[in-house]
Short mmCIF file of C-alpha atoms in Angstrom, two decimals:
data_model
loop_
_atom_site.label_atom_id
_atom_site.label_comp_id
_atom_site.label_asym_id
_atom_site.label_seq_id
_atom_site.Cartn_x
_atom_site.Cartn_y
_atom_site.Cartn_z
CA MET A 1 92.88 65.91 88.51
CA ILE A 2 93.63 66.40 92.19
CA ALA A 3 97.33 65.71 91.63
CA ASN A 4 97.26 68.20 88.82
CA PHE A 5 95.64 70.80 91.06
CA ILE A 6 98.22 70.22 93.78
CA GLY A 7 100.97 70.57 91.19
CA VAL A 8 99.57 73.95 90.10
CA LEU A 9 99.18 74.99 93.72
CA PHE A 10 102.79 74.03 94.40
CA ASP A 11 104.05 75.97 91.37
CA GLY A 12 102.05 78.96 92.59
CA ILE A 13 103.61 78.70 96.04
CA ALA A 14 107.10 78.51 94.55
CA TYR A 15 106.37 81.51 92.34
CA GLY A 16 104.87 83.41 95.27
CA SER A 17 107.89 82.61 97.46
CA LEU A 18 110.13 84.15 94.87
CA LEU A 19 107.92 87.24 94.61
CA PHE A 20 108.04 87.55 98.39
CA LEU A 21 111.82 87.26 98.54
CA ILE A 22 112.25 90.01 95.98
CA SER A 23 109.47 92.28 97.29
CA ILE A 24 110.28 92.20 101.00
CA GLY A 25 112.95 94.86 100.50
CA LEU A 26 110.41 97.10 98.77
CA SER A 27 108.11 96.67 101.76
CA VAL A 28 110.99 97.66 104.03
CA THR A 29 111.89 100.85 102.14
CA LEU A 30 108.24 101.85 101.93
CA GLY A 31 107.39 100.99 105.54
CA LEU A 32 110.59 102.21 107.17
CA MET A 33 111.79 105.13 105.08
CA ASN A 34 108.45 105.90 103.43
CA PHE A 35 110.31 105.74 100.12
CA VAL A 36 108.68 104.57 96.88
CA ASN A 37 111.54 102.72 95.24
CA LEU A 38 110.44 101.74 91.74
CA ALA A 39 114.03 100.72 90.97
CA HIS A 40 113.79 97.81 93.37
CA GLY A 41 113.52 95.31 90.51
CA ALA A 42 116.81 96.59 89.13
CA PHE A 43 118.56 95.23 92.23
CA ALA A 44 116.95 91.84 91.61
CA MET A 45 118.17 91.99 88.02
CA LEU A 46 121.68 92.85 89.22
CA GLY A 47 121.68 89.77 91.43
CA GLY A 48 120.67 87.70 88.41
CA TYR A 49 123.50 89.04 86.26
CA VAL A 50 126.03 88.57 89.06
CA CYS A 51 124.96 84.93 89.23
CA VAL A 52 125.17 84.42 85.45
CA MET A 53 128.52 86.21 85.16
CA LEU A 54 130.09 84.19 87.96
CA MET A 55 128.88 80.94 86.41
CA THR A 56 129.72 81.59 82.75
CA ARG A 57 132.93 83.64 83.08
CA TRP A 58 134.53 82.11 86.15
CA GLY A 59 132.83 78.76 86.41
CA VAL A 60 131.58 79.35 89.94
CA PRO A 61 128.99 76.71 90.91
CA PHE A 62 125.38 77.93 91.00
CA LEU A 63 124.91 77.46 94.75
CA ALA A 64 128.09 79.40 95.50
CA THR A 65 126.91 82.35 93.38
CA LEU A 66 123.84 82.88 95.56
CA PRO A 67 125.56 84.36 98.65
CA ILE A 68 127.81 86.41 96.37
CA ALA A 69 124.76 87.78 94.53
CA PHE A 70 123.29 88.72 97.91
CA ILE A 71 126.45 90.48 99.11
CA ALA A 72 127.11 92.25 95.80
CA THR A 73 123.61 93.72 95.49
CA ALA A 74 123.50 94.60 99.21
CA THR A 75 126.77 96.50 98.78
CA VAL A 76 125.53 98.36 95.70
CA GLY A 77 122.28 99.09 97.58
CA ALA A 78 124.16 100.45 100.60
CA VAL A 79 126.33 102.70 98.41
CA LEU A 80 123.33 104.07 96.48
CA GLU A 81 121.40 104.58 99.73
CA ARG A 82 124.25 106.64 101.18
CA THR A 83 124.87 108.65 98.03
CA LEU A 84 121.47 109.04 96.33
CA TYR A 85 118.41 107.63 98.11
CA ARG A 86 119.09 109.36 101.41
CA ARG A 87 118.70 112.78 99.79
CA LEU A 88 115.13 112.00 98.80
CA TYR A 89 113.71 110.58 102.04
CA LYS A 90 112.01 113.88 102.81
CA ALA A 91 111.06 114.56 99.18
CA SER A 92 107.54 114.09 97.83
CA HIS A 93 106.48 110.69 96.56
CA LEU A 94 106.34 112.09 93.03
CA ASP A 95 110.01 113.10 93.24
CA GLN A 96 110.87 109.65 94.58
CA VAL A 97 108.94 107.97 91.76
CA LEU A 98 110.60 110.11 89.10
CA PHE A 99 114.04 109.51 90.60
CA SER A 100 113.65 105.77 90.94
CA ILE A 101 112.00 105.25 87.54
CA GLY A 102 114.93 107.19 86.06
CA LEU A 103 117.29 104.86 87.90
CA THR A 104 115.35 101.90 86.48
CA PHE A 105 115.78 103.08 82.89
CA MET A 106 119.48 103.69 83.50
CA ALA A 107 119.79 100.17 84.88
CA ILE A 108 118.02 98.74 81.81
CA ALA A 109 120.30 100.68 79.46
CA ALA A 110 123.39 99.66 81.41
CA ALA A 111 122.39 95.98 81.42
CA THR A 112 121.68 96.06 77.67
CA TYR A 113 125.06 97.67 77.04
CA ALA A 114 126.93 95.22 79.26
CA TRP A 115 125.18 91.94 78.53
CA GLY A 116 123.04 92.50 75.44
CA PRO A 117 119.27 92.34 75.12
CA SER A 118 118.86 88.57 75.08
CA GLN A 119 117.67 86.17 77.76
CA GLN A 120 120.47 84.84 79.95
CA PRO A 121 120.78 81.10 80.39
CA VAL A 122 121.24 79.48 83.74
CA ARG A 123 122.47 75.95 84.13
CA LEU A 124 121.18 74.50 87.35
CA PRO A 125 123.25 71.81 89.04
CA ASP A 126 122.06 68.26 88.35
CA LEU A 127 121.10 67.95 91.96
CA LEU A 128 118.37 70.58 91.54
CA ARG A 129 117.01 69.41 88.20
CA GLY A 130 114.21 67.04 87.41
CA GLN A 131 111.44 65.93 89.67
CA VAL A 132 111.18 64.30 93.05
CA GLU A 133 108.33 62.24 94.35
CA VAL A 134 106.78 63.55 97.55
CA PHE A 135 103.78 61.61 98.91
CA GLY A 136 103.16 60.18 95.47
CA LEU A 137 103.27 63.60 93.79
CA GLN A 138 105.85 64.61 91.20
CA LEU A 139 107.25 67.99 92.26
CA GLY A 140 109.94 70.04 90.53
CA THR A 141 113.16 69.73 92.53
CA TYR A 142 114.19 73.29 91.88
CA ARG A 143 110.83 74.67 92.96
CA LEU A 144 111.05 72.63 96.13
CA PHE A 145 114.50 74.09 96.71
CA LEU A 146 113.14 77.61 96.13
CA VAL A 147 110.38 77.16 98.69
CA ALA A 148 112.83 75.71 101.22
CA VAL A 149 115.24 78.63 100.81
CA VAL A 150 112.47 81.19 101.19
CA VAL A 151 111.02 79.42 104.23
CA ALA A 152 114.46 79.46 105.86
CA ILE A 153 114.98 83.13 105.03
CA THR A 154 111.52 84.04 106.31
CA PHE A 155 112.21 82.39 109.67
CA ALA A 156 115.61 84.07 109.85
CA LEU A 157 114.02 87.46 109.10
CA ALA A 158 111.28 86.94 111.67
CA TRP A 159 113.91 85.99 114.25
CA LEU A 160 116.01 89.04 113.38
CA MET A 161 113.05 91.40 113.64
CA GLU A 162 111.31 89.91 116.67
CA LYS A 163 114.06 88.46 118.85
CA THR A 164 117.16 90.60 118.47
CA ARG A 165 118.12 93.99 119.82
CA PHE A 166 118.72 95.16 116.26
CA GLY A 167 115.17 94.13 115.34
CA ALA A 168 113.74 96.04 118.29
CA GLN A 169 115.68 99.11 117.17
CA VAL A 170 114.28 98.75 113.64
CA ARG A 171 110.74 98.48 115.01
CA SER A 172 111.24 101.54 117.21
CA ALA A 173 112.45 103.51 114.18
CA VAL A 174 109.34 102.45 112.24
CA ASP A 175 107.06 103.39 115.15
CA ASP A 176 108.53 106.86 115.73
CA ALA A 177 111.81 107.83 114.06
CA ASP A 178 112.16 111.09 116.03
CA VAL A 179 111.73 109.51 119.43
CA ALA A 180 113.99 106.58 118.45
CA ASN A 181 116.66 109.08 117.42
CA GLY A 182 116.15 110.99 120.66
CA VAL A 183 116.67 107.91 122.83
CA GLY A 184 120.00 107.08 121.21
CA ILE A 185 119.11 104.84 118.28
CA ASN A 186 121.10 105.64 115.13
CA VAL A 187 118.11 105.68 112.81
CA ASN A 188 120.17 106.60 109.74
CA LEU A 189 122.42 103.59 110.20
CA ILE A 190 119.38 101.36 110.67
CA PHE A 191 117.92 102.72 107.42
CA SER A 192 121.18 101.97 105.56
CA LEU A 193 121.43 98.45 106.94
CA MET A 194 117.80 97.65 106.22
CA PHE A 195 118.06 99.09 102.72
CA ALA A 196 121.15 96.94 102.11
CA LEU A 197 119.39 93.87 103.49
CA GLY A 198 116.33 94.51 101.31
CA THR A 199 118.33 95.02 98.12
CA GLY A 200 120.51 92.03 98.99
CA LEU A 201 117.45 89.80 99.30
CA ALA A 202 116.16 91.18 95.99
CA GLY A 203 119.51 90.28 94.42
CA LEU A 204 119.31 86.79 95.89
CA GLY A 205 115.75 86.50 94.56
CA GLY A 206 116.89 87.66 91.13
CA ALA A 207 119.59 85.00 91.06
CA LEU A 208 117.28 82.26 92.32
CA GLY A 209 114.58 83.39 89.92
CA ILE A 210 116.45 83.21 86.60
CA ASP A 211 115.06 79.74 85.96
CA VAL A 212 111.49 80.83 86.79
CA LEU A 213 111.23 84.51 85.86
CA GLY A 214 113.93 84.67 83.19
CA LEU A 215 116.61 87.35 83.00
CA ASP A 216 116.98 90.09 80.42
CA PRO A 217 117.42 93.86 80.68
CA THR A 218 113.66 94.54 80.79
CA PHE A 219 113.35 92.54 84.01
CA PRO A 220 112.92 95.57 86.34
CA LEU A 221 109.98 96.89 84.28
CA LYS A 222 108.41 93.53 83.49
CA TYR A 223 108.03 92.57 87.14
CA MET A 224 107.68 96.02 88.70
CA VAL A 225 103.91 95.66 88.81
CA TYR A 226 104.15 92.32 90.61
CA PHE A 227 106.50 93.67 93.27
CA LEU A 228 104.30 96.71 93.79
CA LEU A 229 101.21 94.50 93.98
CA VAL A 230 102.75 92.41 96.73
CA VAL A 231 103.47 95.49 98.82
CA ALA A 232 100.21 97.28 97.99
CA VAL A 233 98.10 94.22 98.84
CA GLY A 234 100.22 93.01 101.77
CA GLY A 235 100.88 96.35 103.42
CA ALA A 236 104.25 97.98 103.91
CA GLY A 237 106.57 97.54 106.85
CA THR A 238 105.67 93.99 107.88
CA ILE A 239 106.91 90.51 106.98
CA ARG A 240 103.62 88.67 107.25
CA GLY A 241 101.62 90.98 104.94
CA PRO A 242 103.85 90.72 101.87
CA LEU A 243 104.32 86.98 102.50
CA VAL A 244 100.59 86.27 102.43
CA ALA A 245 100.05 88.65 99.51
CA ALA A 246 102.89 87.13 97.48
CA LEU A 247 101.59 83.59 98.03
CA VAL A 248 98.02 84.56 97.12
CA LEU A 249 99.16 86.42 94.01
CA GLY A 250 101.55 83.64 93.01
CA ILE A 251 98.93 80.93 93.33
CA PHE A 252 96.21 82.87 91.51
CA ASP A 253 98.58 83.94 88.73
CA VAL A 254 99.83 80.42 88.05
CA ALA A 255 96.38 78.84 88.44
CA GLY A 256 94.77 81.49 86.24
CA LYS A 257 97.29 81.05 83.45
CA TYR A 258 96.94 77.28 83.67
CA TYR A 259 93.17 76.82 83.91
CA VAL A 260 91.87 79.86 82.01
CA PRO A 261 94.74 80.94 79.77
CA GLN A 262 92.49 83.35 77.80
CA VAL A 263 91.99 85.62 80.80
CA GLY A 264 94.89 84.40 82.94
CA ALA A 265 96.83 87.65 82.78
CA PHE A 266 93.87 89.62 84.10
CA ILE A 267 93.23 87.50 87.14
CA ILE A 268 95.80 89.00 89.46
CA TYR A 269 94.71 92.54 88.58
CA THR A 270 91.09 91.65 89.35
CA LEU A 271 92.31 90.09 92.58
CA MET A 272 94.26 93.23 93.41
CA VAL A 273 91.25 95.47 92.89
CA LEU A 274 89.07 93.24 95.05
CA LEU A 275 91.66 92.95 97.82
CA LEU A 276 92.38 96.66 97.88
CA ILE A 277 88.66 97.45 98.09
CA ALA A 278 88.34 95.02 101.01
CA PHE A 279 91.63 96.02 102.71
CA PRO A 280 92.55 99.57 101.63
CA ALA A 281 95.62 99.66 103.93
CA GLY A 282 96.82 96.21 102.88
CA LEU A 283 96.15 92.85 104.49
CA TYR A 284 98.35 93.64 107.49
CA GLY A 285 98.98 97.31 106.79
CA ARG A 286 100.50 99.49 109.44
CA ARG A 287 99.99 102.67 107.55
CA ALA A 288 96.96 103.72 105.59
CA MET B 1 131.03 123.97 139.52
CA THR B 2 131.24 123.58 135.79
CA GLU B 3 128.58 124.27 133.23
CA ARG B 4 126.88 121.09 132.04
CA LEU B 5 124.33 122.48 129.62
CA GLY B 6 124.31 125.93 128.06
CA LEU B 7 122.12 127.71 125.55
CA GLU B 8 123.47 130.90 124.03
CA ARG B 9 121.16 133.15 121.97
CA VAL B 10 119.42 130.06 120.63
CA SER B 11 116.88 130.52 117.87
CA ALA B 12 115.20 127.39 116.62
CA GLY B 13 111.97 126.01 115.22
CA TYR B 14 110.56 123.72 112.57
CA GLY B 15 111.21 124.45 108.90
CA GLU B 16 111.19 128.23 108.50
CA SER B 17 109.23 128.94 111.67
CA VAL B 18 111.07 130.42 114.66
CA ILE B 19 109.75 129.29 118.05
CA LEU B 20 112.79 129.80 120.27
CA ASP B 21 114.04 133.32 119.72
CA GLY B 22 117.25 134.15 121.54
CA ALA B 23 116.95 131.77 124.51
CA GLU B 24 119.77 131.92 127.07
CA LEU B 25 120.22 129.32 129.80
CA ALA B 26 123.07 127.81 131.78
CA LEU B 27 122.86 124.75 134.02
CA GLN B 28 125.51 123.39 136.36
CA ALA B 29 126.18 119.73 136.92
CA GLY B 30 123.63 118.27 139.33
CA GLU B 31 121.36 121.32 139.18
CA SER B 32 117.58 121.09 138.83
CA LEU B 33 115.48 123.57 136.87
CA ALA B 34 111.74 124.04 136.50
CA LEU B 35 111.08 125.38 133.01
CA LEU B 36 107.78 127.26 133.12
CA GLY B 37 105.73 129.27 130.68
CA ARG B 38 102.36 129.46 129.00
CA ASN B 39 101.24 127.12 126.23
CA GLY B 40 103.19 127.80 123.07
CA ALA B 41 105.98 129.68 124.87
CA GLY B 42 108.50 127.18 123.48
CA LYS B 43 109.17 124.85 126.43
CA SER B 44 108.96 121.60 124.45
CA THR B 45 110.82 123.19 121.57
CA LEU B 46 113.66 124.10 123.94
CA LEU B 47 114.00 120.48 125.08
CA ARG B 48 113.76 119.20 121.50
CA THR B 49 116.41 121.74 120.46
CA VAL B 50 118.78 120.39 123.12
CA MET B 51 118.12 116.92 121.62
CA GLY B 52 118.74 118.20 118.08
CA LEU B 53 115.23 117.48 116.87
CA THR B 54 114.48 121.02 115.70
CA ARG B 55 116.06 123.26 113.12
CA LEU B 56 118.67 125.49 114.75
CA HIS B 57 118.51 128.94 113.12
CA GLY B 58 121.17 130.57 115.28
CA GLY B 59 123.06 130.45 118.55
CA THR B 60 124.84 127.62 120.32
CA VAL B 61 123.81 124.61 122.41
CA ARG B 62 126.73 123.52 124.58
CA TYR B 63 127.11 120.30 126.55
CA ASP B 64 130.13 119.94 128.81
CA GLY B 65 131.66 122.90 127.02
CA ARG B 66 131.27 121.38 123.56
CA ASP B 67 129.12 122.81 120.75
CA LEU B 68 126.50 120.21 119.81
CA ALA B 69 125.53 121.80 116.47
CA ARG B 70 126.89 118.95 114.34
CA ASP B 71 125.75 116.08 116.56
CA PRO B 72 122.63 114.14 115.49
CA PRO B 73 120.06 113.38 118.22
CA TRP B 74 121.25 109.80 118.85
CA LYS B 75 124.79 111.02 119.53
CA ARG B 76 123.54 113.60 122.03
CA SER B 77 121.55 110.87 123.72
CA ARG B 78 124.54 108.58 123.91
CA ALA B 79 126.71 111.44 125.19
CA GLY B 80 124.44 111.55 128.24
CA ILE B 81 121.36 113.66 127.53
CA ALA B 82 118.16 111.70 128.15
CA TRP B 83 114.77 112.94 127.01
CA VAL B 84 111.32 112.01 128.25
CA PRO B 85 109.16 113.28 125.39
CA GLN B 86 105.79 114.90 125.73
CA GLU B 87 103.04 112.31 125.31
CA ARG B 88 105.60 109.72 126.41
CA GLY B 89 106.88 108.56 123.00
CA MET B 90 105.94 104.91 123.40
CA PHE B 91 106.85 102.41 120.68
CA PRO B 92 103.69 100.34 120.05
CA SER B 93 105.59 97.42 118.56
CA LEU B 94 108.10 97.13 121.40
CA THR B 95 107.44 95.37 124.69
CA VAL B 96 108.14 97.06 128.02
CA ASP B 97 111.31 95.02 128.30
CA GLU B 98 112.46 95.98 124.80
CA HIS B 99 111.85 99.66 125.54
CA LEU B 100 114.48 99.38 128.25
CA THR B 101 116.96 96.86 126.85
CA THR B 102 117.34 98.55 123.45
CA VAL B 103 118.53 101.80 125.00
CA ALA B 104 120.18 100.72 128.28
CA ARG B 105 123.78 101.83 128.82
CA ALA B 106 126.29 100.87 131.47
CA GLY B 107 125.89 102.61 134.82
CA PRO B 108 124.30 102.28 138.22
CA CYS B 109 120.73 102.21 136.88
CA THR B 110 120.41 98.79 135.25
CA VAL B 111 117.19 97.44 133.75
CA ASP B 112 116.65 95.40 136.94
CA ARG B 113 117.13 98.52 139.05
CA ALA B 114 114.52 100.31 136.91
CA TYR B 115 112.07 97.47 137.57
CA ASP B 116 112.78 97.87 141.30
CA LEU B 117 111.87 101.55 141.00
CA PHE B 118 108.68 100.76 139.05
CA PRO B 119 107.32 97.42 140.25
CA SER B 120 104.18 97.78 138.13
CA LEU B 121 106.35 97.74 134.99
CA ALA B 122 108.12 94.61 136.17
CA MET B 123 104.79 92.80 136.09
CA ARG B 124 104.15 93.85 132.50
CA ARG B 125 107.54 93.14 130.92
CA SER B 126 106.13 91.55 127.80
CA SER B 127 103.22 93.95 127.20
CA PRO B 128 103.44 96.25 124.17
CA GLY B 129 104.21 99.89 125.04
CA ASN B 130 100.83 101.23 123.96
CA ARG B 131 98.83 98.70 126.01
CA LEU B 132 99.91 100.28 129.29
CA SER B 133 97.83 102.75 131.29
CA GLY B 134 98.79 106.42 131.06
CA GLY B 135 100.63 106.25 134.37
CA GLU B 136 102.51 103.11 133.39
CA GLN B 137 103.46 104.66 130.05
CA GLN B 138 104.87 107.66 131.86
CA MET B 139 106.79 105.42 134.24
CA LEU B 140 108.17 103.52 131.26
CA ALA B 141 109.21 106.76 129.55
CA ILE B 142 111.06 107.80 132.71
CA ALA B 143 112.53 104.33 133.25
CA ARG B 144 113.73 104.34 129.63
CA ALA B 145 115.57 107.60 130.32
CA LEU B 146 117.04 106.35 133.61
CA VAL B 147 118.55 103.14 132.18
CA MET B 148 120.57 105.35 129.82
CA ASN B 149 122.34 106.54 132.99
CA PRO B 150 122.35 110.10 131.72
CA ALA B 151 124.12 113.20 133.02
CA VAL B 152 121.20 115.40 131.94
CA LEU B 153 117.53 114.43 132.21
CA LEU B 154 114.98 116.42 130.20
CA LEU B 155 111.37 115.81 131.25
CA ASP B 156 108.57 117.18 129.09
CA GLU B 157 105.34 117.39 131.12
CA PRO B 158 105.68 114.00 132.78
CA MET B 159 102.59 114.56 134.99
CA GLU B 160 100.25 115.47 132.13
CA GLY B 161 96.96 113.59 132.23
CA LEU B 162 97.80 111.37 135.21
CA ALA B 163 95.63 110.54 138.21
CA PRO B 164 96.51 112.56 141.34
CA VAL B 165 97.77 109.52 143.21
CA ILE B 166 100.19 108.69 140.36
CA VAL B 167 101.27 112.33 140.20
CA GLN B 168 102.20 112.16 143.90
CA GLU B 169 104.13 108.95 143.33
CA LEU B 170 106.09 110.37 140.39
CA LYS B 171 106.68 113.62 142.24
CA GLY B 172 108.25 111.68 145.10
CA LEU B 173 110.43 109.74 142.71
CA LEU B 174 111.61 112.87 140.85
CA ALA B 175 112.31 114.63 144.16
CA THR B 176 114.49 111.66 145.17
CA LEU B 177 116.34 111.67 141.84
CA ILE B 178 116.96 115.40 142.09
CA GLY B 179 117.96 115.09 145.75
CA GLN B 180 120.68 112.58 144.89
CA GLY B 181 122.30 115.41 142.90
CA GLY B 182 123.99 113.24 140.29
CA MET B 183 121.89 114.34 137.36
CA THR B 184 121.11 117.73 135.90
CA VAL B 185 117.31 117.81 135.60
CA VAL B 186 115.15 120.10 133.48
CA LEU B 187 111.46 119.71 134.26
CA VAL B 188 108.89 121.25 131.90
CA GLU B 189 105.56 121.34 133.66
CA GLN B 190 102.18 123.03 133.39
CA HIS B 191 101.60 122.70 137.12
CA ALA B 192 104.07 125.41 138.16
CA ARG B 193 103.73 124.85 141.91
CA LEU B 194 104.39 121.15 141.60
CA ALA B 195 107.52 121.75 139.51
CA LEU B 196 108.78 124.48 141.82
CA SER B 197 108.31 122.33 144.89
CA ILE B 198 110.90 119.78 143.76
CA THR B 199 113.44 121.91 141.85
CA ALA B 200 116.13 124.33 142.99
CA ARG B 201 115.83 126.91 140.25
CA ALA B 202 113.18 128.13 137.85
CA ALA B 203 113.22 129.79 134.46
CA VAL B 204 110.20 131.24 132.66
CA LEU B 205 109.88 131.19 128.88
CA GLU B 206 107.81 133.72 127.03
CA ARG B 207 107.60 133.91 123.25
CA GLY B 208 110.76 131.86 122.83
CA ARG B 209 112.91 133.77 125.33
CA ILE B 210 113.82 133.26 128.98
CA VAL B 211 112.24 136.30 130.65
CA HIS B 212 112.69 135.47 134.33
CA GLN B 213 115.03 133.33 136.42
CA ALA B 214 114.85 132.82 140.17
CA PRO B 215 115.35 130.20 142.86
CA SER B 216 112.25 128.00 142.92
CA ALA B 217 111.59 128.75 146.61
CA GLN B 218 111.60 132.47 145.92
CA LEU B 219 109.13 132.17 143.06
CA ILE B 220 106.78 129.95 144.99
CA ALA B 221 106.75 132.53 147.81
CA ASP B 222 105.80 135.28 145.39
CA PRO B 223 102.38 134.29 144.04
CA SER B 224 101.74 137.58 142.25
CA THR B 225 104.92 137.30 140.11
CA LEU B 226 104.18 133.65 139.43
CA GLN B 227 100.61 134.56 138.47
CA ARG B 228 101.82 137.30 136.14
CA LEU B 229 104.41 135.07 134.43
CA VAL B 230 102.70 131.74 133.95
CA ALA B 231 98.99 131.92 134.73
CA VAL B 232 96.69 131.42 131.80
CA ALA B 233 95.49 134.84 130.69
#
């Protein structure tokens, strides 16, 4: 019973880690550029397809596809930021929503055309399959790997944001973009780099998540609500907020579907309503 | 002497609004100017226009003979124009140290030198910018400008809301900076007498235009003109 509970808890943490990895970029674009990017899931999907293509067409090993998925989606993100997104930073949120939902549907159509409507398979390396015993508990190796990767990335992100000169420049741009610009910080370049980083992490999350979330052309729509929930509940523009929110949502979603499957799908929405009533600006929100 | 900063028939504002309306100004290298005028005359807008943070409707802003029209604010800053914004422009999520190290550029005023100038900041290196007292925030805003080692220093009401003893301290510091003659200084100030007492020249803005220019000493010796130009009606 207890072991079972811990197993569910662990699956929830792994699921939440993945949600965090994908959603952190959405938190960045919302907190930094004040941009509502509903197409964020499309970047995660792109990372997934890059991973699958590299493995099935060119026989690249799974682990080697991960950095490539990151770089490929970050590059596409940077190009789209320079050419399209930038024009809408000052636009209304409705315009941004219409633009990015349009982009989402285009991404879905393009993915269906290129790879067909079916689920994509991923063959994990033997090393990451099966179970390992940790303190007498049987835990999925791949889920353990997922959590480890996300923990490492979270520490790297925290270091980047808190300890480096680049991170201080990003924080100054979030605090007051005009003043940051006026004291010599190239805010536009910071926006581009952060957008690329956020989409790159989404792409990495998409690739890592094929085994857990699946991968087909409807991916950006199917998980849009989850990504938005993480940012809405956690608060935009921070690392800690979305991390806590993603873990809470992941655990409750998995536990709900396991213990009360009849109402499992409703649990996270109930949770969202309750959390947003208690913390209207998000758990660690900077902006109301 | 060569012109360092020049405004020629500059009209600028925010969106469609026009706040500066044909402003003309020329400053030599090393010169100091008190920019006076009533509330809403366009003093802050003039400084922000030099930084490129307003919408330029017409005219030219020149720096070292070059038209700045196409340069974004950060490029102007890096070219040597430092700005101390009104209400200090602190970054709440940056420490005192980060305020200085993120913008510092090579030159005689290093971060350590700035701490020598403002010992009270040195003791609060790791405090967030918004946890400082008003006086300390103002010192940090000025220190942040100085570590850029600028050729032009734009100060937007640096004495606003400070205790008299701090005002005297900052006044002494600004007088020293101006006296060294290396930087071109534009000081926007509500307290006209204070600004005039430490600058060489003065210009008065009215409804977005420079309506009067005189040596500071001359204006301070002519209370009736000063009263007419800047006193609150």
